[in-house]
CSV table of C-alpha atoms in Angstrom, one decimal:
chain,number,residue,atom,x,y,z
M,1,MET,CA,0.2,0.2,-0.2
M,2,LYS,CA,2.9,2.4,0.9
M,3,TYR,CA,4.1,1.6,-2.7
M,4,CYS,CA,0.9,2.5,-4.3
M,5,CYS,CA,0.5,5.8,-2.3
M,6,LEU,CA,4.3,6.7,-3.6
M,7,ILE,CA,3.2,6.3,-7.3
M,8,VAL,CA,0.2,8.3,-7.0
M,9,PHE,CA,2.1,11.0,-5.4
M,10,ILE,CA,4.8,10.9,-7.8
M,11,PHE,CA,2.5,10.9,-10.5
M,12,CYS,CA,0.7,13.6,-9.2
M,13,THR,CA,3.9,15.8,-9.1
M,14,ILE,CA,4.7,15.4,-12.6
M,15,LEU,CA,1.4,16.9,-13.5
M,16,SER,CA,1.8,19.7,-11.6
M,17,ASN,CA,5.1,20.8,-12.4
M,18,ALA,CA,4.1,20.0,-16.2
M,19,GLY,CA,1.3,22.6,-15.8
M,20,ILE,CA,-1.6,19.8,-16.8
M,21,ILE,CA,-4.6,19.5,-15.5
M,22,SER,CA,-4.5,18.1,-12.3
M,23,GLY,CA,-6.5,17.4,-8.6
M,24,ILE,CA,-10.0,18.8,-9.6
M,25,CYS,CA,-9.2,22.0,-11.2
M,26,ILE,CA,-8.7,22.4,-15.0
M,27,GLY,CA,-6.0,24.9,-15.4
M,28,THR,CA,-1.9,25.6,-14.8
M,29,CYS,CA,-0.4,25.1,-11.5
M,30,GLY,CA,0.5,27.6,-9.9
M,31,THR,CA,3.2,28.3,-6.7
M,32,LYS,CA,2.2,26.9,-3.4
M,33,GLY,CA,1.1,29.9,-0.9
M,34,VAL,CA,1.3,32.5,-4.0
M,35,PRO,CA,-2.2,33.8,-5.0
M,36,CYS,CA,-2.4,33.5,-9.1
M,37,LYS,CA,-2.7,36.8,-10.0
M,38,GLU,CA,0.9,37.0,-8.3
M,39,THR,CA,2.2,34.0,-10.2
M,40,PHE,CA,1.1,34.7,-13.8
M,41,GLY,CA,-0.4,37.9,-13.7
M,42,SER,CA,-3.7,39.8,-13.1
M,43,ASN,CA,-6.2,38.0,-15.7
M,44,TRP,CA,-5.4,34.8,-13.9
M,45,THR,CA,-7.9,33.2,-11.2
M,46,TYR,CA,-7.9,30.6,-8.6
M,47,ASN,CA,-9.8,27.7,-9.8
M,48,GLY,CA,-9.3,25.0,-7.1
M,49,LYS,CA,-6.3,23.0,-6.2
M,50,CYS,CA,-3.9,20.9,-7.7
M,51,CYS,CA,-3.0,17.6,-6.1
M,52,ASP,CA,0.2,19.3,-4.1
M,53,ASP,CA,-2.2,21.7,-2.7
M,54,ARG,CA,-0.7,24.1,-5.1
M,55,PRO,CA,-3.6,26.6,-6.7
M,56,CYS,CA,-4.9,25.7,-10.0
M,57,CYS,CA,-5.1,28.8,-11.9
M,58,LYS,CA,-6.9,29.5,-14.8
M,59,PHE,CA,-6.7,32.4,-17.6
M,60,LEU,CA,-9.7,34.8,-17.7
M,61,LYS,CA,-10.7,36.0,-21.3
M,62,ALA,CA,-10.3,39.7,-21.3
M,63,PRO,CA,-13.4,41.2,-21.4
M,64,CYS,CA,-14.8,42.9,-24.6
M,65,VAL,CA,-14.8,46.8,-24.9
M,66,PRO,CA,-16.4,48.2,-27.4
M,67,GLU,CA,-14.5,51.1,-29.2
M,68,THR,CA,-15.8,54.2,-31.1
M,69,CYS,CA,-14.2,55.8,-33.7
M,70,PRO,CA,-10.8,58.0,-33.1
M,71,LYS,CA,-10.9,61.6,-33.8
M,72,GLY,CA,-11.7,62.8,-37.2
M,73,PHE,CA,-13.2,59.3,-38.3
M,74,LYS,CA,-16.7,58.6,-38.9
M,75,LEU,CA,-18.8,55.7,-39.1
M,76,LEU,CA,-20.8,55.1,-42.1
M,77,SER,CA,-24.6,56.5,-41.7
M,78,ASN,CA,-25.5,52.6,-43.6
M,79,GLN,CA,-23.2,50.2,-41.9
M,80,THR,CA,-24.3,47.4,-43.8
M,81,SER,CA,-21.2,47.4,-46.3
M,82,SER,CA,-18.5,48.5,-43.7
M,83,VAL,CA,-18.7,48.7,-39.6
M,84,ASN,CA,-15.1,50.2,-39.8
M,85,CYS,CA,-14.4,54.2,-39.3
M,86,TYR,CA,-13.0,56.2,-41.7
M,87,TYR,CA,-11.6,59.8,-42.2
M,88,THR,CA,-10.6,62.0,-45.5
M,89,SER,CA,-8.1,64.5,-46.1
M,90,GLY,CA,-11.1,66.7,-47.3
M,91,HIS,CA,-9.7,68.8,-50.7
M,92,LYS,CA,-5.9,68.1,-49.7
M,93,GLN,CA,-4.2,66.5,-52.1
M,94,VAL,CA,-0.7,64.5,-51.0
M,95,ASN,CA,1.3,62.3,-52.1
M,96,TRP,CA,0.9,58.1,-51.4
M,97,ASN,CA,3.8,58.3,-48.5
M,98,THR,CA,2.5,61.4,-47.1
M,99,ALA,CA,-0.9,59.8,-47.4
M,100,ALA,CA,0.2,56.6,-45.7
M,101,ASP,CA,2.4,58.5,-43.1
M,102,ASN,CA,-0.4,60.4,-42.1
M,103,CYS,CA,-3.3,57.4,-41.8
M,104,ALA,CA,-0.7,55.6,-39.6
M,105,SER,CA,-0.2,58.4,-37.3
M,106,THR,CA,-3.7,57.3,-35.5
M,107,ASP,CA,-2.7,54.0,-34.0
M,108,GLY,CA,-4.4,51.6,-35.9
M,109,ALA,CA,-5.4,53.6,-38.9
M,110,TYR,CA,-4.1,52.5,-42.3
M,111,LEU,CA,-4.9,53.9,-45.6
M,112,TRP,CA,-8.1,52.7,-47.5
M,113,ARG,CA,-8.4,49.5,-48.5
M,114,PRO,CA,-11.5,49.3,-50.2
M,115,ASN,CA,-13.3,45.6,-49.8
M,116,THR,CA,-16.6,45.8,-52.2
M,117,GLU,CA,-18.4,48.1,-54.5
M,118,GLN,CA,-20.6,48.6,-51.9
M,119,GLU,CA,-18.2,49.8,-49.4
M,120,ALA,CA,-16.6,52.1,-52.0
M,121,ASN,CA,-20.3,53.6,-53.3
M,122,ALA,CA,-21.3,54.5,-49.3
M,123,VAL,CA,-17.4,55.9,-48.5
M,124,GLN,CA,-18.2,58.0,-51.7
M,125,ASN,CA,-21.3,59.0,-50.7
M,126,GLU,CA,-20.7,59.8,-47.0
M,127,LEU,CA,-17.0,61.2,-47.4
M,128,ASN,CA,-18.3,63.3,-50.4
M,129,ILE,CA,-15.8,61.9,-52.8
M,130,HIS,CA,-15.9,62.4,-56.3
M,131,GLU,CA,-12.6,62.4,-57.7
M,132,ASP,CA,-9.4,60.0,-57.6
M,133,VAL,CA,-8.2,59.1,-54.1
M,134,TRP,CA,-5.3,57.3,-52.8
M,135,THR,CA,-5.9,53.8,-51.6
M,136,GLY,CA,-3.2,51.6,-49.5
M,137,ALA,CA,-2.3,49.1,-52.1
M,138,ASN,CA,1.5,49.5,-53.6
M,139,ASP,CA,4.4,47.3,-54.8
M,140,ILE,CA,7.1,49.5,-53.5
M,141,ASP,CA,9.0,46.8,-52.8
M,142,ASN,CA,9.1,46.2,-56.1
M,143,ASP,CA,8.6,42.6,-55.9
M,144,GLY,CA,5.4,42.4,-58.2
M,145,ASN,CA,3.3,41.4,-55.5
M,146,PHE,CA,0.9,44.5,-54.3
M,147,THR,CA,-0.6,44.5,-51.4
M,148,PHE,CA,-2.2,47.2,-48.8
M,149,ALA,CA,0.2,49.5,-46.6
M,150,ILE,CA,-0.3,47.8,-42.5
M,151,GLU,CA,-3.5,46.3,-43.0
M,152,ASN,CA,-1.1,43.4,-45.7
M,153,GLY,CA,-4.2,42.2,-47.5
M,154,SER,CA,-3.4,41.2,-51.1
M,155,LEU,CA,-4.3,43.1,-54.2
M,156,SER,CA,-4.2,41.3,-57.8
M,157,PHE,CA,-4.9,43.0,-60.6
M,158,ASN,CA,-5.7,39.9,-62.5
M,159,ASP,CA,-8.7,39.3,-59.5
M,160,LEU,CA,-9.6,42.9,-58.4
M,161,PRO,CA,-12.2,43.0,-56.0
M,162,PHE,CA,-14.5,44.8,-57.7
M,163,GLY,CA,-14.6,47.5,-60.7
M,164,GLU,CA,-11.9,47.5,-63.6
M,165,ASP,CA,-7.9,48.0,-64.1
M,166,PHE,CA,-7.5,51.5,-65.8
M,167,PHE,CA,-4.9,50.7,-68.0
M,168,ASN,CA,-1.6,48.7,-66.5
M,169,TYR,CA,1.0,51.6,-66.2
M,170,ASN,CA,4.1,50.1,-64.4
M,171,GLU,CA,4.1,52.1,-61.6
M,172,VAL,CA,4.0,50.7,-58.0
M,173,CYS,CA,1.2,53.4,-56.1
M,174,VAL,CA,-2.2,53.0,-56.3
M,175,PHE,CA,-5.4,55.0,-56.2
M,176,ILE,CA,-9.1,54.5,-57.7
M,177,PHE,CA,-11.8,56.7,-59.0
M,178,LYS,CA,-15.1,56.3,-60.4
M,179,SER,CA,-16.6,57.3,-63.7
M,180,GLY,CA,-20.6,56.9,-64.1
M,181,THR,CA,-21.3,54.2,-62.1
M,182,SER,CA,-18.1,51.9,-62.5
M,183,TRP,CA,-15.0,52.3,-60.5
M,184,PHE,CA,-11.7,52.1,-61.7
M,185,TRP,CA,-8.2,50.9,-60.2
M,186,LEU,CA,-5.3,52.7,-61.9
M,187,LYS,CA,-1.1,52.3,-60.8
M,188,SER,CA,0.6,55.7,-60.4
M,189,VAL,CA,3.5,57.4,-59.8
M,190,CYS,CA,3.8,57.8,-56.0
M,191,THR,CA,4.9,61.4,-56.0
M,192,ASP,CA,1.8,62.0,-58.0
M,193,ALA,CA,-1.1,64.0,-55.2
M,194,TYR,CA,-4.5,62.9,-54.5
M,195,ARG,CA,-6.9,63.0,-51.7
M,196,TYR,CA,-7.1,59.8,-49.6
M,197,ILE,CA,-9.2,58.3,-47.3
M,198,CYS,CA,-7.9,56.4,-44.2
M,199,GLU,CA,-9.6,53.5,-42.6
M,200,TYR,CA,-10.1,52.2,-39.0
M,201,LYS,CA,-11.3,48.6,-38.2
M,202,LEU,CA,-13.6,49.3,-35.5
M,203,ARG,CA,-13.7,46.4,-32.5
M,204,VAL,CA,-17.2,45.2,-32.5
M,205,CYS,CA,-18.1,43.0,-29.3
M,206,PRO,CA,-20.8,40.1,-30.4
């Protein structure tokens, strides 16, 4: 019987030291006599005992905190096409790098990535944009692959999300414009000056 108890004790200790489920709790074993928050951080809580009397600690999921748009940004009146926040440069026109830097100056914001025609139409109407506007799409690395700045999504001129390719100039910065009811994507010299839109992905709680 003594040998049996010894085996159980050793088995229990191995499980605890490995941070695996042990005792009656599911979690990670902490330090005996020390609260879980002191061992692992403020997001951890006591969840019973491990088999060697150490606390069984459980990580608490951080609560979702709804956000509001950053200063100067606004939501679309009709959010069925996008729940993100948008900022417009107004009538100010700048080169692509300045536009990208201006957007990035707001933490979490980036130069616009139009995903659908519905979004583009809604943004155009909401922000009163009826001229050429920079997007975040670029191939500044000159590797033949266009991506959106900071957001890092890809853009293929062979498979545009909507609209059409308007001439295939060998340039590396991309703007978008609307003619009639159709949208067009155009590669341009990065030093050209156009209006720009910044986008901010709003955290939405379930």
